[in-house]
Amino acid sequence: MSEADARAEKAIKLWPSNPEPYVTRGLILESGGKLDAAIAAYRKALTLSANHAGAEQSLGLALAKKGQIAEGIKVLQEAAKQHPEDADLQAALGGTLVSANRLPEAVAALRASVAATPNSPAVLAMLGDALRRQGKEKLPEAIEILQKAHTMAPEDAMISTNLGSALAQAGRTKEAEALLQGSASQKGSDPSSFYNLASAMAVQGRYEEAISAAQSAVKSRPNFPEASALLASLYAVTGKLAEATQTVKPALVKNPKNPELHNAYGMVLMNQKQFALAGPQFKQALVLRPDFADARANYATMLTMQRQYAAAVPEFEKVLKAEPGNVKAQANLGIALLELRRYAEASEALAKAAQLAPTNPEIHARLGQALQKAGHAEEGRKEIEEAQRLKGGAPDKAGS
């Protein structure tokens, strides 16, 4: 028994009706890995004082740590109602909701925490990252909040990582890479720095560099499912299918409910033209995360590879409803419509794709075809000429 543990035991004997020693005892037990005993201590504290904020917060977090996330959230939500001005409690609730991917609720809790303590860089960083995860519409606010947190704590690697990730998501890849490179180079840096750096490089089509960064992330944290999924996807894109399979299959065995791993494995199988096996992987990713636009886009792409264009069109449309600026989905929707001889719709879809990726020759060529088929010969000819002009340059990345 440690000295602190002994003091807590003594305090419990001296003041058996005081909840504080039980909370202290629980924290000591939890730090020693005795989670069940810690939970029992927190519950005992709450029998002595039903609205003890510290006991409620500790119990909720301990339950979430044990894997009982829904129960932990319920405890924290009840506590937050009783103590709406408690910034630490609201932050704990927000962080737990983020881990459960309940992002709108998380943002509300974290905003309440920021309102109570506006100068906490850690809470600002959590709020900014929760907003970032909600998609492109929330990115400007997310970046503004994360930049404020970064100004307050410029040496904090996690804040730099979150800001870099938001900048990369917004297409500000040079700024993102500068931040993420610095964060990843710090001694003892979080593996997320390498993961987000790899993501930023992949957006730019710098696949070999992205592979190196993703490898560093996996090496730093072997059970990092998102990094394994990214690495496998990068291997698949660069034709390294054996390496992709060796990366994703063991990770999927350890994390069978991770949607990103199912999506990555589907990509690997799709690139091997094992469509009968790839389809269920994409579908499972969508069961686990119904709003997973990348998995839906990959599933739709697989359908086009099988010439199932009519089935692919509504899938691409769902992707674009969620992510209107998705170049790959926009271009592939146009191509599917072109194959279905729906030339006017194909022209409209491909024109939007050309606006999103103006230097991609393949998109201009397909748009030219669609326009000519739709009876706009002169406009079509101009697009085909533009495609030929661009073929000597570096095209924007888009699917085909």
CSV table of C-alpha atoms in Angstrom, one decimal:
chain,number,residue,atom,x,y,z
A,1,MET,CA,0.0,0.0,0.0
A,2,SER,CA,1.4,3.4,-1.0
A,3,GLU,CA,1.7,6.3,1.4
A,4,ALA,CA,-1.1,8.2,-0.4
A,5,ASP,CA,-3.3,5.0,-0.2
A,6,ALA,CA,-2.6,4.7,3.5
A,7,ARG,CA,-3.6,8.3,4.1
A,8,ALA,CA,-6.8,7.8,2.2
A,9,GLU,CA,-7.6,4.7,4.2
A,10,LYS,CA,-6.9,6.6,7.4
A,11,ALA,CA,-9.1,9.5,6.4
A,12,ILE,CA,-12.0,7.1,5.6
A,13,LYS,CA,-11.7,5.5,9.1
A,14,LEU,CA,-11.7,9.0,10.7
A,15,TRP,CA,-14.5,10.5,8.6
A,16,PRO,CA,-16.6,7.6,7.3
A,17,SER,CA,-19.4,9.9,6.3
A,18,ASN,CA,-17.2,12.2,4.3
A,19,PRO,CA,-17.2,11.5,0.5
A,20,GLU,CA,-13.8,13.2,-0.2
A,21,PRO,CA,-11.6,10.4,1.1
A,22,TYR,CA,-13.5,7.9,-1.0
A,23,VAL,CA,-12.9,10.0,-4.2
A,24,THR,CA,-9.2,10.3,-3.3
A,25,ARG,CA,-9.1,6.5,-2.7
A,26,GLY,CA,-10.8,5.9,-6.1
A,27,LEU,CA,-8.3,8.1,-7.9
A,28,ILE,CA,-5.4,6.2,-6.3
A,29,LEU,CA,-6.9,2.8,-7.2
A,30,GLU,CA,-7.6,4.0,-10.8
A,31,SER,CA,-4.0,5.2,-11.2
A,32,GLY,CA,-2.9,1.7,-10.1
A,33,GLY,CA,-5.1,0.1,-12.8
A,34,LYS,CA,-7.7,-1.2,-10.3
A,35,LEU,CA,-10.7,0.2,-12.2
A,36,ASP,CA,-13.5,-1.9,-10.7
A,37,ALA,CA,-12.3,-1.0,-7.1
A,38,ALA,CA,-12.1,2.7,-8.1
A,39,ILE,CA,-15.6,2.7,-9.5
A,40,ALA,CA,-16.9,1.1,-6.2
A,41,ALA,CA,-15.1,3.9,-4.3
A,42,TYR,CA,-16.7,6.6,-6.4
A,43,ARG,CA,-20.1,5.0,-6.0
A,44,LYS,CA,-19.6,4.9,-2.2
A,45,ALA,CA,-18.8,8.6,-2.3
A,46,LEU,CA,-22.1,9.3,-4.1
A,47,THR,CA,-24.1,7.4,-1.6
A,48,LEU,CA,-22.7,9.8,1.0
A,49,SER,CA,-23.3,12.9,-1.2
A,50,ALA,CA,-25.5,12.3,-4.2
A,51,ASN,CA,-24.5,15.5,-6.1
A,52,HIS,CA,-20.7,15.4,-5.4
A,53,ALA,CA,-19.4,16.8,-8.7
A,54,GLY,CA,-15.9,15.3,-8.3
A,55,ALA,CA,-17.3,11.8,-7.6
A,56,GLU,CA,-19.7,12.0,-10.5
A,57,GLN,CA,-17.0,13.2,-12.9
A,58,SER,CA,-14.6,10.5,-11.8
A,59,LEU,CA,-17.3,7.8,-12.0
A,60,GLY,CA,-18.4,8.8,-15.4
A,61,LEU,CA,-14.8,8.9,-16.8
A,62,ALA,CA,-13.9,5.6,-15.1
A,63,LEU,CA,-17.0,3.9,-16.6
A,64,ALA,CA,-16.1,5.2,-20.1
A,65,LYS,CA,-12.5,4.0,-19.6
A,66,LYS,CA,-13.9,0.5,-18.7
A,67,GLY,CA,-15.8,0.5,-22.0
A,68,GLN,CA,-19.2,1.3,-20.5
A,69,ILE,CA,-19.3,4.5,-22.5
A,70,ALA,CA,-23.1,5.0,-22.6
A,71,GLU,CA,-23.4,4.6,-18.9
A,72,GLY,CA,-20.4,6.9,-18.3
A,73,ILE,CA,-22.0,9.6,-20.5
A,74,LYS,CA,-25.3,9.2,-18.7
A,75,VAL,CA,-23.6,9.8,-15.3
A,76,LEU,CA,-21.7,12.8,-16.7
A,77,GLN,CA,-24.8,14.3,-18.3
A,78,GLU,CA,-26.8,14.1,-15.0
A,79,ALA,CA,-23.8,15.7,-13.2
A,80,ALA,CA,-23.6,18.5,-15.8
A,81,LYS,CA,-27.3,19.3,-15.3
A,82,GLN,CA,-26.7,19.6,-11.6
A,83,HIS,CA,-23.5,21.6,-12.0
A,84,PRO,CA,-23.8,23.6,-15.3
A,85,GLU,CA,-21.0,26.1,-14.3
A,86,ASP,CA,-18.5,23.4,-13.6
A,87,ALA,CA,-16.0,23.8,-16.5
A,88,ASP,CA,-14.0,20.6,-15.7
A,89,LEU,CA,-17.2,18.5,-15.6
A,90,GLN,CA,-18.5,20.0,-18.9
A,91,ALA,CA,-15.1,19.3,-20.5
A,92,ALA,CA,-15.1,15.7,-19.2
A,93,LEU,CA,-18.6,15.2,-20.7
A,94,GLY,CA,-17.5,16.8,-24.0
A,95,GLY,CA,-14.4,14.6,-24.3
A,96,THR,CA,-16.4,11.4,-23.6
A,97,LEU,CA,-19.0,12.4,-26.1
A,98,VAL,CA,-16.3,12.9,-28.7
A,99,SER,CA,-15.0,9.4,-28.1
A,100,ALA,CA,-18.5,8.1,-28.7
A,101,ASN,CA,-18.7,10.2,-32.0
A,102,ARG,CA,-21.7,12.1,-30.6
A,103,LEU,CA,-20.2,15.3,-31.9
A,104,PRO,CA,-23.1,17.9,-31.7
A,105,GLU,CA,-23.6,17.0,-28.1
A,106,ALA,CA,-19.9,17.1,-27.5
A,107,VAL,CA,-19.6,20.6,-29.0
A,108,ALA,CA,-22.5,21.9,-26.8
A,109,ALA,CA,-20.7,20.6,-23.6
A,110,LEU,CA,-17.4,22.0,-24.7
A,111,ARG,CA,-18.9,25.4,-25.5
A,112,ALA,CA,-20.3,25.4,-21.9
A,113,SER,CA,-16.8,24.6,-20.6
A,114,VAL,CA,-15.2,27.4,-22.7
A,115,ALA,CA,-17.9,29.8,-21.5
A,116,ALA,CA,-16.9,29.1,-17.9
A,117,THR,CA,-13.1,29.1,-18.5
A,118,PRO,CA,-12.4,30.9,-21.8
A,119,ASN,CA,-8.6,30.8,-21.5
A,120,SER,CA,-8.1,27.1,-21.2
A,121,PRO,CA,-6.0,26.0,-24.3
A,122,ALA,CA,-6.8,22.3,-23.7
A,123,VAL,CA,-10.5,22.8,-23.7
A,124,LEU,CA,-10.3,25.1,-26.7
A,125,ALA,CA,-8.4,22.5,-28.5
A,126,MET,CA,-11.0,19.8,-27.7
A,127,LEU,CA,-13.8,22.1,-28.9
A,128,GLY,CA,-11.9,23.0,-32.1
A,129,ASP,CA,-11.2,19.3,-32.9
A,130,ALA,CA,-14.8,18.3,-32.2
A,131,LEU,CA,-15.9,21.0,-34.7
A,132,ARG,CA,-13.3,19.8,-37.2
A,133,ARG,CA,-14.7,16.3,-37.1
A,134,GLN,CA,-18.2,17.6,-38.0
A,135,GLY,CA,-17.1,18.4,-41.5
A,136,LYS,CA,-16.2,21.2,-43.9
A,137,GLU,CA,-19.0,23.6,-42.8
A,138,LYS,CA,-17.5,23.8,-39.3
A,139,LEU,CA,-13.9,24.1,-40.4
A,140,PRO,CA,-13.5,27.9,-40.4
A,141,GLU,CA,-14.7,28.1,-36.8
A,142,ALA,CA,-12.6,25.0,-35.9
A,143,ILE,CA,-9.5,26.6,-37.3
A,144,GLU,CA,-10.1,29.9,-35.6
A,145,ILE,CA,-10.5,28.2,-32.2
A,146,LEU,CA,-7.5,25.9,-32.7
A,147,GLN,CA,-5.3,28.9,-33.7
A,148,LYS,CA,-6.3,30.6,-30.5
A,149,ALA,CA,-5.4,27.5,-28.5
A,150,HIS,CA,-2.1,27.3,-30.4
A,151,THR,CA,-1.3,30.9,-29.6
A,152,MET,CA,-1.8,30.2,-25.9
A,153,ALA,CA,0.2,27.0,-25.9
A,154,PRO,CA,2.5,27.0,-29.0
A,155,GLU,CA,4.6,24.1,-27.6
A,156,ASP,CA,1.7,21.8,-27.1
A,157,ALA,CA,2.1,19.0,-29.7
A,158,MET,CA,-1.5,17.8,-29.5
A,159,ILE,CA,-2.8,21.3,-30.2
A,160,SER,CA,-0.4,21.6,-33.1
A,161,THR,CA,-1.6,18.3,-34.4
A,162,ASN,CA,-5.2,19.2,-34.2
A,163,LEU,CA,-4.7,22.5,-35.9
A,164,GLY,CA,-2.5,20.9,-38.6
A,165,SER,CA,-5.2,18.4,-39.3
A,166,ALA,CA,-7.9,21.1,-39.6
A,167,LEU,CA,-5.8,23.1,-42.0
A,168,ALA,CA,-5.1,20.0,-44.1
A,169,GLN,CA,-8.8,19.2,-44.2
A,170,ALA,CA,-9.5,22.8,-45.4
A,171,GLY,CA,-6.9,22.3,-48.2
A,172,ARG,CA,-4.3,24.6,-46.6
A,173,THR,CA,-1.8,21.8,-47.0
A,174,LYS,CA,1.4,23.9,-46.8
A,175,GLU,CA,0.5,25.5,-43.5
A,176,ALA,CA,-0.7,22.1,-42.2
A,177,GLU,CA,2.5,20.3,-43.2
A,178,ALA,CA,4.7,23.0,-41.5
A,179,LEU,CA,2.8,22.5,-38.2
A,180,LEU,CA,2.6,18.7,-38.4
A,181,GLN,CA,6.3,18.4,-39.4
A,182,GLY,CA,7.2,20.4,-36.3
A,183,SER,CA,4.9,18.4,-34.1
A,184,ALA,CA,6.1,15.0,-35.4
A,185,SER,CA,9.8,16.0,-35.0
A,186,GLN,CA,9.4,16.7,-31.3
A,187,LYS,CA,10.8,14.0,-29.0
A,188,GLY,CA,8.1,11.8,-27.6
A,189,SER,CA,5.6,13.3,-30.1
A,190,ASP,CA,2.1,11.9,-30.3
A,191,PRO,CA,1.7,9.3,-33.1
A,192,SER,CA,-1.3,11.4,-34.3
A,193,SER,CA,1.2,13.9,-35.6
A,194,PHE,CA,2.7,11.4,-38.0
A,195,TYR,CA,-0.9,10.2,-38.9
A,196,ASN,CA,-2.1,13.7,-39.7
A,197,LEU,CA,1.1,14.5,-41.6
A,198,ALA,CA,0.6,11.4,-43.7
A,199,SER,CA,-3.0,12.5,-44.4
A,200,ALA,CA,-1.8,16.0,-45.5
A,201,MET,CA,0.8,14.5,-47.8
A,202,ALA,CA,-1.7,12.1,-49.3
A,203,VAL,CA,-4.0,15.0,-50.2
A,204,GLN,CA,-1.2,16.4,-52.3
A,205,GLY,CA,-0.5,13.1,-54.0
A,206,ARG,CA,2.9,12.7,-52.2
A,207,TYR,CA,2.2,9.0,-51.6
A,208,GLU,CA,5.7,7.7,-50.8
A,209,GLU,CA,6.3,10.5,-48.2
A,210,ALA,CA,2.8,9.8,-46.8
A,211,ILE,CA,3.6,6.1,-46.5
A,212,SER,CA,6.8,6.9,-44.6
A,213,ALA,CA,4.8,9.2,-42.1
A,214,ALA,CA,2.0,6.6,-41.7
A,215,GLN,CA,4.6,3.9,-41.1
A,216,SER,CA,6.1,6.1,-38.3
A,217,ALA,CA,2.6,6.5,-36.8
A,218,VAL,CA,2.0,2.7,-36.7
A,219,LYS,CA,5.5,2.0,-35.4
A,220,SER,CA,5.0,4.6,-32.6
A,221,ARG,CA,1.6,3.1,-31.7
A,222,PRO,CA,1.2,-0.5,-33.0
A,223,ASN,CA,-2.5,-0.6,-32.2
A,224,PHE,CA,-3.5,2.6,-34.0
A,225,PRO,CA,-6.3,1.4,-36.3
A,226,GLU,CA,-6.8,4.7,-38.2
A,227,ALA,CA,-3.1,4.9,-39.0
A,228,SER,CA,-3.1,1.2,-40.1
A,229,ALA,CA,-6.1,2.0,-42.3
A,230,LEU,CA,-4.4,5.0,-43.9
A,231,LEU,CA,-1.2,3.1,-44.5
A,232,ALA,CA,-3.0,0.2,-46.1
A,233,SER,CA,-5.0,2.6,-48.3
A,234,LEU,CA,-1.7,4.3,-49.4
A,235,TYR,CA,-0.2,0.9,-50.2
A,236,ALA,CA,-3.3,0.0,-52.2
A,237,VAL,CA,-3.2,3.3,-54.2
A,238,THR,CA,0.5,2.7,-55.0
A,239,GLY,CA,-0.1,-0.9,-56.1
A,240,LYS,CA,1.7,-2.4,-53.1
A,241,LEU,CA,-1.2,-4.8,-52.5
A,242,ALA,CA,0.7,-7.5,-50.5
A,243,GLU,CA,1.9,-4.8,-48.0
A,244,ALA,CA,-1.6,-3.4,-47.9
A,245,THR,CA,-3.0,-6.8,-47.0
A,246,GLN,CA,-0.3,-7.5,-44.4
A,247,THR,CA,-1.1,-4.1,-42.8
A,248,VAL,CA,-4.9,-4.2,-42.7
A,249,LYS,CA,-5.8,-7.8,-41.9
A,250,PRO,CA,-4.1,-8.0,-38.4
A,251,ALA,CA,-5.4,-4.6,-37.5
A,252,LEU,CA,-8.9,-5.6,-38.4
A,253,VAL,CA,-8.6,-8.7,-36.3
A,254,LYS,CA,-7.8,-6.5,-33.3
A,255,ASN,CA,-10.3,-3.8,-34.2
A,256,PRO,CA,-13.3,-5.6,-35.9
A,257,LYS,CA,-15.6,-2.6,-35.3
A,258,ASN,CA,-13.4,0.1,-36.8
A,259,PRO,CA,-15.1,1.4,-40.0
A,260,GLU,CA,-11.9,2.9,-41.4
A,261,LEU,CA,-10.2,-0.5,-41.4
A,262,HIS,CA,-13.2,-2.1,-43.2
A,263,ASN,CA,-13.0,0.7,-45.7
A,264,ALA,CA,-9.3,0.2,-46.2
A,265,TYR,CA,-9.6,-3.6,-46.6
A,266,GLY,CA,-12.4,-3.0,-49.1
A,267,MET,CA,-10.1,-0.8,-51.1
A,268,VAL,CA,-7.4,-3.5,-51.1
A,269,LEU,CA,-9.8,-6.1,-52.2
A,270,MET,CA,-11.3,-3.8,-54.9
A,271,ASN,CA,-7.8,-3.1,-56.3
A,272,GLN,CA,-7.3,-6.9,-56.5
A,273,LYS,CA,-10.7,-7.0,-58.4
A,274,GLN,CA,-12.1,-9.2,-55.6
A,275,PHE,CA,-15.4,-7.4,-55.8
A,276,ALA,CA,-17.5,-10.1,-54.1
A,277,LEU,CA,-15.3,-9.7,-51.0
A,278,ALA,CA,-14.8,-5.9,-51.2
A,279,GLY,CA,-18.5,-5.0,-51.3
A,280,PRO,CA,-19.3,-6.5,-47.8
A,281,GLN,CA,-16.3,-4.6,-46.3
A,282,PHE,CA,-17.6,-1.2,-47.6
A,283,LYS,CA,-21.1,-2.1,-46.4
A,284,GLN,CA,-19.8,-3.0,-43.0
A,285,ALA,CA,-18.0,0.3,-42.8
A,286,LEU,CA,-21.3,2.1,-43.5
A,287,VAL,CA,-23.1,0.0,-40.9
A,288,LEU,CA,-20.6,1.1,-38.3
A,289,ARG,CA,-20.6,4.7,-39.6
A,290,PRO,CA,-23.6,5.5,-41.8
A,291,ASP,CA,-22.2,9.0,-42.7
A,292,PHE,CA,-18.8,7.6,-43.9
A,293,ALA,CA,-18.6,9.4,-47.2
A,294,ASP,CA,-15.3,7.9,-48.2
A,295,ALA,CA,-16.5,4.3,-47.8
A,296,ARG,CA,-19.7,5.1,-49.8
A,297,ALA,CA,-17.6,6.7,-52.5
A,298,ASN,CA,-15.3,3.6,-52.7
A,299,TYR,CA,-18.4,1.3,-52.8
A,300,ALA,CA,-19.8,3.4,-55.7
A,301,THR,CA,-16.5,3.3,-57.5
A,302,MET,CA,-16.4,-0.4,-57.2
A,303,LEU,CA,-19.9,-0.6,-58.8
A,304,THR,CA,-18.6,1.5,-61.7
A,305,MET,CA,-15.7,-0.9,-62.1
A,306,GLN,CA,-18.3,-3.7,-62.5
A,307,ARG,CA,-20.2,-1.5,-65.0
A,308,GLN,CA,-23.2,-1.3,-62.5
A,309,TYR,CA,-23.6,2.4,-63.4
A,310,ALA,CA,-27.3,2.7,-62.5
A,311,ALA,CA,-26.6,1.4,-59.0
A,312,ALA,CA,-23.5,3.6,-58.6
A,313,VAL,CA,-25.3,6.9,-59.4
A,314,PRO,CA,-27.5,7.2,-56.3
A,315,GLU,CA,-24.5,6.2,-54.1
A,316,PHE,CA,-22.4,9.1,-55.6
A,317,GLU,CA,-25.3,11.4,-55.1
A,318,LYS,CA,-25.4,10.5,-51.4
A,319,VAL,CA,-21.7,11.2,-51.1
A,320,LEU,CA,-22.1,14.6,-52.7
A,321,LYS,CA,-25.1,15.5,-50.5
A,322,ALA,CA,-22.8,15.0,-47.5
A,323,GLU,CA,-19.6,16.4,-49.2
A,324,PRO,CA,-20.5,18.8,-52.1
A,325,GLY,CA,-16.8,19.4,-52.8
A,326,ASN,CA,-15.8,15.8,-53.2
A,327,VAL,CA,-14.0,15.9,-56.6
A,328,LYS,CA,-13.7,12.1,-56.9
A,329,ALA,CA,-17.4,11.5,-56.4
A,330,GLN,CA,-18.4,14.4,-58.6
A,331,ALA,CA,-16.2,13.2,-61.5
A,332,ASN,CA,-17.2,9.6,-61.1
A,333,LEU,CA,-20.9,10.6,-61.0
A,334,GLY,CA,-20.5,12.3,-64.3
A,335,ILE,CA,-18.7,9.3,-65.8
A,336,ALA,CA,-21.4,6.9,-64.6
A,337,LEU,CA,-24.1,9.2,-66.1
A,338,LEU,CA,-22.1,9.4,-69.4
A,339,GLU,CA,-22.0,5.6,-69.6
A,340,LEU,CA,-25.8,5.5,-69.0
A,341,ARG,CA,-26.2,7.9,-71.9
A,342,ARG,CA,-27.8,10.5,-69.7
A,343,TYR,CA,-25.7,13.1,-71.5
A,344,ALA,CA,-27.3,16.4,-70.2
A,345,GLU,CA,-26.9,15.2,-66.6
A,346,ALA,CA,-23.4,14.0,-67.3
A,347,SER,CA,-22.4,17.3,-68.7
A,348,GLU,CA,-23.7,19.2,-65.7
A,349,ALA,CA,-22.0,16.8,-63.2
A,350,LEU,CA,-18.7,16.9,-65.1
A,351,ALA,CA,-18.8,20.7,-65.4
A,352,LYS,CA,-19.0,20.9,-61.6
A,353,ALA,CA,-16.1,18.5,-61.4
A,354,ALA,CA,-14.1,20.6,-63.8
A,355,GLN,CA,-14.7,23.7,-61.6
A,356,LEU,CA,-13.4,21.7,-58.6
A,357,ALA,CA,-10.4,20.3,-60.4
A,358,PRO,CA,-9.7,22.8,-63.3
A,359,THR,CA,-6.3,21.3,-64.3
A,360,ASN,CA,-7.4,17.6,-64.5
A,361,PRO,CA,-7.3,16.6,-68.2
A,362,GLU,CA,-9.4,13.4,-67.7
A,363,ILE,CA,-12.3,15.4,-66.4
A,364,HIS,CA,-12.1,17.9,-69.3
A,365,ALA,CA,-11.9,15.1,-71.8
A,366,ARG,CA,-15.0,13.4,-70.3
A,367,LEU,CA,-16.9,16.7,-70.2
A,368,GLY,CA,-16.0,17.2,-73.9
A,369,GLN,CA,-17.5,13.8,-74.7
A,370,ALA,CA,-20.6,14.5,-72.7
A,371,LEU,CA,-21.2,17.9,-74.3
A,372,GLN,CA,-20.7,16.5,-77.8
A,373,LYS,CA,-23.2,13.6,-77.1
A,374,ALA,CA,-25.6,16.2,-75.7
A,375,GLY,CA,-25.5,18.1,-79.0
A,376,HIS,CA,-23.1,20.9,-77.9
A,377,ALA,CA,-20.3,20.1,-80.4
A,378,GLU,CA,-18.4,23.4,-80.2
A,379,GLU,CA,-18.3,23.5,-76.4
A,380,GLY,CA,-17.3,19.8,-76.4
A,381,ARG,CA,-14.5,20.5,-78.8
A,382,LYS,CA,-13.1,23.2,-76.6
A,383,GLU,CA,-13.1,21.0,-73.6
A,384,ILE,CA,-11.3,18.2,-75.4
A,385,GLU,CA,-8.7,20.7,-76.6
A,386,GLU,CA,-8.3,21.9,-73.0
A,387,ALA,CA,-7.7,18.3,-72.0
A,388,GLN,CA,-5.0,17.9,-74.6
A,389,ARG,CA,-3.4,21.1,-73.5
A,390,LEU,CA,-3.3,20.0,-69.9
A,391,LYS,CA,-1.9,16.5,-70.5
A,392,GLY,CA,1.6,17.8,-70.3
A,393,GLY,CA,1.1,19.4,-66.9
A,394,ALA,CA,0.4,18.1,-63.4
A,395,PRO,CA,-3.4,17.3,-63.1
A,396,ASP,CA,-5.5,17.8,-60.0
A,397,LYS,CA,-6.3,14.5,-58.2
A,398,ALA,CA,-9.6,13.1,-59.1
A,399,GLY,CA,-11.1,9.7,-59.6
A,400,SER,CA,-11.9,8.3,-63.0
